[in-house]
Coordinates of C-alpha atoms in Angstrom, one line a residue:
X1 CA 123.7 83.6 224.4
X2 CA 120.1 84.2 225.4
X3 CA 117.2 81.8 225.0
X4 CA 115.7 83.7 222.1
X5 CA 118.9 83.2 220.0
X6 CA 118.8 79.4 220.8
X7 CA 115.4 79.1 219.4
X8 CA 115.7 80.8 216.1
X9 CA 114.9 78.8 213.1
X10 CA 117.2 78.0 210.3
X11 CA 117.1 80.5 207.4
X12 CA 114.9 79.5 204.6
X13 CA 116.4 79.2 201.1
X14 CA 114.7 82.5 200.1
X15 CA 113.6 85.1 202.5
X16 CA 111.5 88.3 202.0
X17 CA 113.4 91.8 202.3
X18 CA 113.8 92.4 206.1
X19 CA 112.1 95.5 207.6
X20 CA 114.1 95.2 210.8
X21 CA 115.9 98.5 211.4
X22 CA 119.7 98.4 211.5
X23 CA 121.1 98.5 215.0
X24 CA 123.2 101.5 215.8
X25 CA 124.5 100.4 219.2
X26 CA 128.0 99.5 219.6
X27 CA 127.3 96.5 221.7
X28 CA 125.4 94.7 218.9
X29 CA 127.0 91.6 217.4
X30 CA 129.1 91.0 214.4
X31 CA 127.9 88.2 212.1
X32 CA 130.4 86.0 210.2
X33 CA 129.4 83.4 207.8
X34 CA 130.9 80.8 205.3
X35 CA 129.7 77.8 203.5
X36 CA 131.3 75.7 206.3
X37 CA 134.4 75.9 208.6
X38 CA 136.5 77.8 206.1
X39 CA 135.5 81.1 207.5
X40 CA 137.1 80.1 210.8
X41 CA 140.4 81.1 209.3
X42 CA 139.0 84.7 209.0
X43 CA 137.2 84.4 212.5
X44 CA 140.6 83.8 214.2
X45 CA 142.0 87.0 213.0
X46 CA 138.8 88.9 214.0
X47 CA 138.7 87.3 217.3
X48 CA 142.3 88.1 218.1
X49 CA 142.1 91.8 216.9
X50 CA 138.6 92.6 218.5
X51 CA 138.4 90.6 221.7
X52 CA 135.6 92.7 223.1
X53 CA 133.2 92.3 220.3
X54 CA 130.2 89.9 220.4
X55 CA 130.9 87.5 217.4
X56 CA 128.3 85.1 215.8
X57 CA 129.7 82.6 213.3
X58 CA 127.5 80.7 210.9
X59 CA 128.6 77.6 209.2
X60 CA 126.3 76.6 206.3
X61 CA 127.7 73.1 206.1
X62 CA 124.4 71.6 205.4
X63 CA 124.5 73.2 202.0
X64 CA 128.3 73.0 201.5
X65 CA 130.3 73.3 199.3
X66 CA 129.1 76.5 197.5
X67 CA 131.9 76.0 194.9
X68 CA 129.6 73.6 192.8
X69 CA 126.4 75.6 193.1
X70 CA 124.8 78.1 190.6
X71 CA 125.2 81.6 191.3
X72 CA 121.4 82.0 192.0
X73 CA 121.7 79.2 194.7
X74 CA 124.6 80.9 196.3
X75 CA 122.8 84.3 196.4
X76 CA 119.7 82.7 197.8
X77 CA 121.6 81.0 200.7
X78 CA 123.6 84.2 201.3
X79 CA 120.5 86.5 201.4
X80 CA 118.8 83.8 203.7
X81 CA 121.8 83.8 206.2
X82 CA 122.0 87.6 206.2
X83 CA 118.4 87.8 207.0
X84 CA 119.0 85.4 209.9
X85 CA 121.7 87.7 211.2
X86 CA 119.4 90.7 210.8
X87 CA 117.1 88.8 213.1
X88 CA 120.0 88.7 215.6
X89 CA 120.3 92.5 215.5
X90 CA 124.0 92.4 214.1
X91 CA 125.6 95.7 213.4
X92 CA 128.0 94.3 210.8
X93 CA 128.2 91.2 208.5
X94 CA 131.4 89.6 207.3
X95 CA 131.0 87.4 204.3
X96 CA 133.9 85.1 205.1
X97 CA 133.6 83.1 201.9
X98 CA 135.2 84.0 198.6
X99 CA 132.4 82.2 196.6
X100 CA 129.7 84.0 198.4
X101 CA 131.4 87.4 198.2
X102 CA 131.8 86.9 194.5
X103 CA 128.3 85.8 193.8
X104 CA 126.2 87.7 196.6
X105 CA 127.8 90.6 198.3
X106 CA 126.2 93.1 195.9
X107 CA 122.8 91.6 196.6
X108 CA 123.3 91.7 200.3
X109 CA 124.4 95.5 200.2
X110 CA 121.4 96.3 198.0
X111 CA 118.9 94.7 200.4
X112 CA 120.5 96.1 203.6
X113 CA 122.3 99.4 202.4
X114 CA 122.7 100.7 206.0
X115 CA 124.5 97.5 207.3
X116 CA 128.3 97.3 207.5
X117 CA 129.2 94.6 205.0
X118 CA 132.8 93.3 204.5
X119 CA 133.4 90.6 201.9
X120 CA 136.6 88.7 201.1
X121 CA 138.4 88.9 197.9
X122 CA 141.2 86.7 196.4
X123 CA 144.6 88.6 197.3
X124 CA 145.5 89.3 193.7
X125 CA 146.9 92.8 194.5
X126 CA 149.2 91.8 197.2
X127 CA 150.3 88.8 195.1
X128 CA 151.0 91.0 192.1
X129 CA 153.0 93.3 194.4
X130 CA 154.9 90.4 195.9
X131 CA 155.8 88.2 192.9
X132 CA 159.4 88.4 191.4
X133 CA 158.8 86.0 188.5
X134 CA 155.5 87.9 187.4
X135 CA 153.5 84.6 187.6
X136 CA 151.0 84.0 190.3
X137 CA 149.0 80.9 191.0
X138 CA 145.4 81.4 192.3
X139 CA 143.8 78.6 194.1
X140 CA 140.1 78.9 194.5
X141 CA 136.7 77.2 193.9
X142 CA 135.3 76.8 190.5
X143 CA 132.4 79.4 191.2
X144 CA 134.8 82.0 192.3
X145 CA 137.0 81.7 189.3
X146 CA 134.0 81.7 187.0
X147 CA 132.5 84.9 188.5
X148 CA 132.3 88.2 186.8
X149 CA 133.7 89.9 190.0
X150 CA 137.0 87.7 189.8
X151 CA 137.4 88.3 186.0
X152 CA 137.2 91.9 186.3
X153 CA 139.6 91.9 189.3
X154 CA 142.1 89.8 187.4
X155 CA 141.9 91.9 184.4
X156 CA 142.5 95.0 186.5
X157 CA 145.5 93.6 188.3
X158 CA 147.1 92.1 185.1
X159 CA 146.9 95.5 183.3
X160 CA 148.2 97.5 186.3
X161 CA 151.1 95.2 187.4
X162 CA 152.0 93.3 184.2
X163 CA 151.6 90.0 185.9
X164 CA 150.3 86.7 184.7
X165 CA 147.7 84.8 187.0
X166 CA 147.2 81.2 186.7
X167 CA 143.7 80.3 188.0
X168 CA 143.4 76.8 189.3
X169 CA 139.9 75.4 190.5
X170 CA 140.6 73.1 193.4
X171 CA 137.6 70.8 193.0
X172 CA 137.1 68.6 195.9
X173 CA 139.5 70.2 198.3
X174 CA 136.7 71.9 200.3
X175 CA 135.0 68.7 200.9
X176 CA 138.1 67.1 202.4
X177 CA 138.9 70.1 204.7
X178 CA 135.2 70.1 205.9
X179 CA 135.8 66.5 206.9
X180 CA 139.0 67.5 208.9
X181 CA 141.3 65.8 206.4
X182 CA 144.0 68.5 206.5
X183 CA 146.9 66.3 205.8
X184 CA 145.4 63.0 204.6
X185 CA 146.7 61.0 201.5
X186 CA 143.7 62.1 199.6
X187 CA 144.3 65.8 200.4
X188 CA 147.9 65.6 199.5
X189 CA 147.1 63.9 196.3
X190 CA 144.7 66.7 195.3
X191 CA 147.2 69.3 196.2
X192 CA 149.9 67.6 194.1
X193 CA 147.6 67.5 191.1
X194 CA 146.6 71.3 191.5
X195 CA 150.1 72.7 192.5
X196 CA 152.3 70.9 190.0
X197 CA 151.1 72.7 186.8
X198 CA 151.4 76.2 188.6
X199 CA 155.0 75.4 189.8
X200 CA 156.0 74.2 186.4
X201 CA 154.8 77.5 184.8
X202 CA 157.0 79.4 187.2
X203 CA 154.5 80.6 189.8
X204 CA 156.4 82.0 192.7
X205 CA 153.4 83.3 194.7
X206 CA 150.2 81.4 195.5
X207 CA 146.9 83.1 196.4
X208 CA 144.7 81.1 198.7
X209 CA 141.4 82.3 197.2
X210 CA 139.1 80.3 199.5
X211 CA 138.9 80.8 203.2
X212 CA 139.1 76.9 203.6
X213 CA 142.6 76.8 202.2
X214 CA 144.6 78.3 205.0
X215 CA 143.9 75.3 207.1
X216 CA 145.9 73.1 204.6
X217 CA 148.7 75.7 204.2
X218 CA 151.3 73.4 205.8
X219 CA 150.3 70.8 203.4
X220 CA 150.6 73.1 200.5
X221 CA 154.1 74.3 201.6
X222 CA 155.3 70.7 202.0
X223 CA 153.9 69.6 198.6
X224 CA 155.5 72.6 196.9
X225 CA 158.8 71.9 198.7
X226 CA 158.8 68.3 197.5
X227 CA 157.7 69.0 193.9
X228 CA 160.1 72.1 193.3
X229 CA 162.5 72.4 196.1
X230 CA 161.1 75.7 197.1
X231 CA 158.1 77.2 198.8
X232 CA 156.3 80.1 197.1
X233 CA 155.0 83.1 198.8
X234 CA 151.5 82.5 200.0
X235 CA 148.8 85.3 200.3
X236 CA 146.0 84.8 202.9
X237 CA 143.6 87.6 203.1
X238 CA 142.1 87.1 206.5
X239 CA 144.1 89.9 208.2
X240 CA 143.0 92.4 205.4
X241 CA 139.3 91.5 206.1
X242 CA 139.9 92.2 209.8
X243 CA 141.6 95.6 209.1
X244 CA 138.6 96.6 206.8
X245 CA 136.0 95.6 209.5
X246 CA 137.7 97.5 212.1
X247 CA 138.0 100.6 209.9
X248 CA 134.4 100.6 209.1
X249 CA 133.3 100.0 212.8
X250 CA 135.4 102.9 213.9
X251 CA 134.2 105.2 211.0
X252 CA 130.5 104.4 212.1
X253 CA 131.4 104.6 215.9
X254 CA 130.4 101.1 216.4
X255 CA 133.3 99.6 218.1
X256 CA 132.1 98.2 221.5
X257 CA 133.6 99.4 224.8
X258 CA 132.4 96.2 226.6
X259 CA 134.7 94.7 229.1
X260 CA 134.8 91.3 227.4
X261 CA 133.5 89.7 224.2
X262 CA 131.5 86.5 223.4
X263 CA 131.3 84.0 220.7
X264 CA 128.7 81.5 219.6
X265 CA 128.4 79.4 216.6
X266 CA 125.4 78.2 214.3
X267 CA 125.5 75.3 211.8
X268 CA 123.0 73.8 209.4
X269 CA 124.7 70.4 209.8
X270 CA 126.3 68.6 212.8
X271 CA 126.7 70.6 215.9
X272 CA 129.5 68.4 217.1
X273 CA 131.5 68.9 213.8
X274 CA 131.5 72.6 214.2
X275 CA 132.3 72.2 217.9
X276 CA 135.3 70.0 217.1
X277 CA 136.3 72.5 214.3
X278 CA 136.4 75.5 216.8
X279 CA 138.4 73.2 219.2
X280 CA 140.9 71.7 216.8
X281 CA 141.5 74.7 214.5
X282 CA 141.1 77.6 216.9
X283 CA 141.4 76.1 220.4
X284 CA 138.0 77.8 221.3
X285 CA 135.1 76.3 223.0
X286 CA 131.9 78.5 222.2
X287 CA 128.4 77.4 222.5
X288 CA 127.2 76.0 219.2
X289 CA 123.6 75.7 217.9
X290 CA 122.4 73.4 215.2
X291 CA 119.6 74.9 213.1
X292 CA 117.3 72.6 211.2
X293 CA 116.8 73.4 207.7
X294 CA 113.2 74.6 206.9
X295 CA 110.9 72.9 204.4
X296 CA 111.7 74.0 200.8
X297 CA 115.3 74.8 201.4

């Protein structure tokens, strides 16, 4: 990572529309962002499938969680981070956060219509196709479940597949995952509280509607086994996002032919926390840069 990248300031809360032209070279980077470390569950699929790409990961942990913020706040943060990535001359942007996708992806696409932008949606369609009981539990943040985007998708899938979705807001779960508590008593207690009503109502499939949640998948499976004697089917959409990113890069002839790729991380919180997350969750050791929030953020 060059010195110019190391010295960039943190994104401000609200940024003016960028006039930077979109890069058309295949060797430009792919930007990936989340409210914190959850998007690493998407990054691992992208990194494995596209090992030659230059990847930049942004953890907005200084402003996490997004799930308890207003839509306006989420849009402001998402546009600021997208503007930061534009300054790094990215060729594509992956919104690896369900809450940010629901609230802000339209605004990002409107501001930079030429940029390849891929969002992440709760996997309602694959869940509807997989369920045998006709009842699907959806674990997500409160903001995702309250969004118009989610309501529209839910109504569409229920009408098309005649299934029942049980949305469950998992308040507090992202905070624990951000702290690295993947199997702590507090995490297990929260999961028991959120999973029990879904299992009691016959859900045989669970949608992980937040990119943080795949990191507690083992705990989810263990809690379900203990509560009901069975493990529901679990839908994680990280692979689908990777396939869509590759398809769009191929369509625009933006897949790099570089001999090897690279990875760098940025965070608005502790550099060591993101470094430990890369190491502990992905067994990767990229260079990580802590960006100090600007006044007014």
